[in-house]
Amino acid sequence: MASPLIIAVPKGRILAEALPLLARAGVHPEAAFSDEDSRALRFATHAPGIELIRVRAFDVATFVAHGAAQLGIVGSDVLAEFAYSELYAPVDLAIGHCRLSVAEPAEMAARDDPRGWSHVRVATKYPHVTAEHFARRGVQAECVKLNGAMELAPTLGLAPRIVDLVSSGRTLAENGLVEVERIMDVTSRLVVNRAAMKTRPEVVPLVEAFRRAVADASKPLPFRGGVGVGDAGAGLGETPPTPNPSLRGRGEATS
């Protein structure tokens, strides 16, 4: 019996946005997936032979690149930072819209001109993307690697600027920071392990199911006898679980 296909999905805001796409592709997680008291990380689905694992957003790419999962949902920011050659990103899922930007204290921005920068010190969890961006501009970048609480860096003297994901900009504003330069726009992508794409024949139909799910995202999700109709798992005879409202908390992007 073939081992199950494993799809790695990120925790947080992006997962809440991804659940409708998973449903349209016929992948409905088991009830335990929506149990906020559960500490499980691996879940069955209503689609035979497909399982989900729920991991940190930055770890999705690693799980898929190393073959621990065959598919995953990950931001284009993470793909750019790690640049795994083992990953193929065939579908832009058109969710998780945000941007990777440079921000600094408002009082600094009032007298600053990014066009005049020759050297910058920034706090970020994207040191490779940041360094490459500034190198293209001819600016020397000193990156201080942080995994969170980036907004504290300027106020505590760790670095005068930060590079982080920005959505609405509210978190920046609440910490006295303003966005001064955009590095890249970000959306979530479906990624596939390249070896699995060649050796697991069931991967291609699932990728196409996600592609159709994105194309149909503006249409109401049809129901047949209480069961969501998806491309890969319709008619499984079980009612898909209701997405957990607790998944709609803050995700990876600065709000």
C-alpha positions in Angstrom: 0.0 0.0 0.0 1.4 3.4 -1.0 2.2 5.9 1.7 -0.2 8.8 2.0 0.4 12.1 0.3 1.2 14.7 3.0 0.3 18.3 2.5 2.1 20.8 4.9 0.0 23.8 5.8 1.0 26.8 7.9 -0.4 27.8 11.2 -2.2 31.1 11.7 -3.9 33.6 9.3 -2.9 31.9 6.1 -4.4 28.6 7.2 -7.8 30.3 7.7 -7.5 31.6 4.1 -6.3 28.2 2.8 -9.1 26.1 4.2 -11.7 27.1 1.5 -9.2 26.3 -1.2 -8.4 22.9 0.4 -12.2 22.2 0.4 -12.5 23.1 -3.3 -9.7 20.8 -4.1 -11.5 18.0 -2.3 -9.3 18.0 0.8 -11.4 18.2 4.0 -9.5 17.7 7.3 -10.8 15.4 10.0 -12.8 16.9 12.9 -9.7 16.9 15.1 -8.1 19.5 12.9 -10.6 22.1 14.1 -10.3 21.1 17.8 -8.7 24.0 19.5 -7.7 21.8 22.5 -5.9 19.4 20.3 -2.1 19.4 20.2 -1.9 17.0 17.3 0.1 18.1 14.2 -0.8 15.4 11.8 -4.3 14.8 10.6 -6.3 12.5 8.3 -8.6 14.0 5.7 -11.8 12.8 4.0 -9.8 12.3 0.8 -8.4 8.8 0.7 -4.6 8.7 0.8 -4.1 12.4 1.7 -3.0 13.7 5.1 -2.2 17.2 6.5 0.5 18.3 8.8 0.3 21.7 10.5 3.7 23.5 11.0 5.2 26.9 11.3 5.0 28.9 8.0 8.8 29.0 7.7 9.0 25.3 8.1 6.6 24.3 5.4 9.2 24.8 2.6 11.8 22.7 4.6 9.4 19.8 5.1 8.5 19.7 1.4 12.0 20.3 0.1 13.4 17.4 2.1 10.5 15.1 1.1 8.9 14.8 4.5 5.8 16.2 2.9 5.0 16.1 -0.8 3.1 19.3 -1.1 2.7 22.5 0.9 1.2 25.9 1.1 3.9 28.6 1.7 4.4 32.3 1.1 6.5 33.5 -1.8 8.6 35.4 0.9 9.7 32.1 2.3 10.5 30.6 -1.1 12.6 33.6 -1.9 14.5 33.4 1.4 15.4 29.7 1.2 15.5 29.2 -2.6 15.3 25.4 -2.3 16.1 23.8 -5.7 14.0 20.8 -4.7 10.8 22.8 -4.7 8.4 23.5 -7.6 5.8 26.2 -7.1 3.2 25.6 -9.9 0.2 27.5 -8.4 -0.2 31.0 -7.0 -3.1 30.5 -4.6 -3.9 34.2 -4.5 -4.2 34.3 -0.7 -2.0 35.7 2.0 -1.5 39.0 0.2 1.0 41.2 1.9 4.4 42.8 1.2 7.9 42.6 2.4 9.1 46.1 3.3 11.7 48.3 5.0 10.3 50.3 7.9 11.9 52.8 10.3 10.8 55.2 13.0 8.5 57.9 11.8 10.9 60.7 13.0 13.7 59.1 11.1 11.6 58.7 8.0 10.7 62.4 8.1 14.3 63.4 7.2 15.4 60.2 5.4 15.7 59.5 1.7 16.2 55.8 0.8 17.8 56.9 -2.5 20.8 58.2 -0.5 21.5 55.0 1.5 25.0 53.5 1.2 24.9 51.3 4.3 22.0 50.0 6.3 21.6 48.0 9.5 18.3 46.1 9.7 16.6 43.6 11.9 14.8 40.9 9.9 14.1 37.2 9.6 14.8 37.5 5.9 18.6 38.1 5.8 19.2 36.6 2.4 16.3 38.4 0.6 17.3 41.6 2.4 20.9 41.4 1.5 20.2 40.6 -2.1 17.7 43.5 -2.4 20.2 46.0 -1.1 23.1 44.5 -3.1 21.1 45.2 -6.3 20.8 48.8 -5.2 24.5 49.0 -4.4 23.8 49.4 -0.7 25.7 47.4 1.9 23.3 45.7 4.3 24.1 44.5 7.8 21.3 42.1 8.8 20.5 41.2 12.4 18.6 37.9 12.4 15.4 37.9 14.5 12.5 35.5 14.4 9.9 37.9 15.8 9.1 41.1 17.7 10.9 43.0 14.9 9.2 46.3 15.8 11.2 46.4 19.0 14.6 46.6 17.3 14.6 50.4 16.5 13.3 51.4 19.9 15.8 49.3 21.8 18.8 50.3 19.6 19.3 46.9 18.1 18.9 48.2 14.5 17.5 51.5 13.2 15.4 49.8 10.6 13.5 46.5 10.1 12.5 44.4 7.1 9.3 42.5 7.7 6.0 41.5 6.2 3.4 44.2 6.2 -0.4 43.9 5.6 -2.4 46.9 6.7 0.5 48.6 8.5 -1.4 48.9 11.8 1.3 47.1 13.8 4.0 49.4 12.4 1.9 52.4 13.3 1.3 51.2 16.8 5.0 50.9 17.3 5.9 54.3 15.8 7.2 52.9 12.5 6.5 53.7 8.9 7.0 51.8 5.7 9.7 53.5 3.6 10.5 50.9 0.8 8.8 47.9 -0.6 11.0 44.9 -1.4 8.5 42.5 -2.8 4.8 41.6 -3.0 3.9 38.3 -1.3 1.2 35.7 -1.9 0.9 32.1 -0.8 1.9 29.4 -3.3 1.3 25.7 -3.7 4.7 24.0 -3.6 5.6 20.4 -4.6 8.6 18.3 -4.0 10.2 17.8 -7.4 11.0 14.2 -6.9 7.4 13.5 -5.7 6.1 15.2 -8.9 7.9 12.5 -10.9 7.4 9.5 -8.7 3.9 10.0 -7.3 1.3 9.9 -10.1 -1.4 11.2 -7.8 0.4 14.5 -7.3 -0.4 15.9 -10.7 -4.2 15.5 -10.4 -4.1 17.1 -7.0 -2.1 20.1 -8.3 -4.7 20.5 -11.1 -7.4 20.3 -8.4 -5.8 23.3 -6.6 -5.4 25.1 -9.9 -9.1 24.8 -10.5 -9.9 25.7 -6.9 -8.1 29.0 -7.4 -9.9 29.7 -10.7 -13.3 28.9 -9.0 -12.5 30.8 -5.8 -15.0 33.6 -6.7 -17.9 31.1 -7.0 -19.9 29.8 -4.1 -18.8 26.4 -2.8 -21.5 23.9 -3.9 -22.9 21.4 -1.4 -24.4 18.0 -2.2 -26.3 16.4 0.7 -24.2 18.3 3.2 -20.9 17.4 1.7 -18.7 20.0 0.0 -18.1 19.2 -3.6 -14.4 19.3 -4.4 -12.4 18.2 -7.4 -10.4 15.5 -5.7 -12.7 14.2 -3.0 -16.4 14.8 -3.9 -19.0 12.3 -2.7 -16.9 11.0 0.2 -20.1 10.8 2.2 -18.8 12.8 5.2 -19.5 16.4 6.2 -16.4 18.5 6.2 -15.6 20.2 9.6 -16.3 23.8 10.1 -13.1 25.9 10.1 -12.0 26.8 13.6 -12.5 30.5 14.3 -9.4 30.4 16.5 -7.3 30.0 13.3 -8.1 33.5 12.3 -5.6 35.0 14.7 -2.5 37.0 13.7 -0.4 35.1 11.2 3.1 35.8 9.8 2.3 39.2 8.3 2.5 42.5 10.3 -1.0 43.7 10.4 
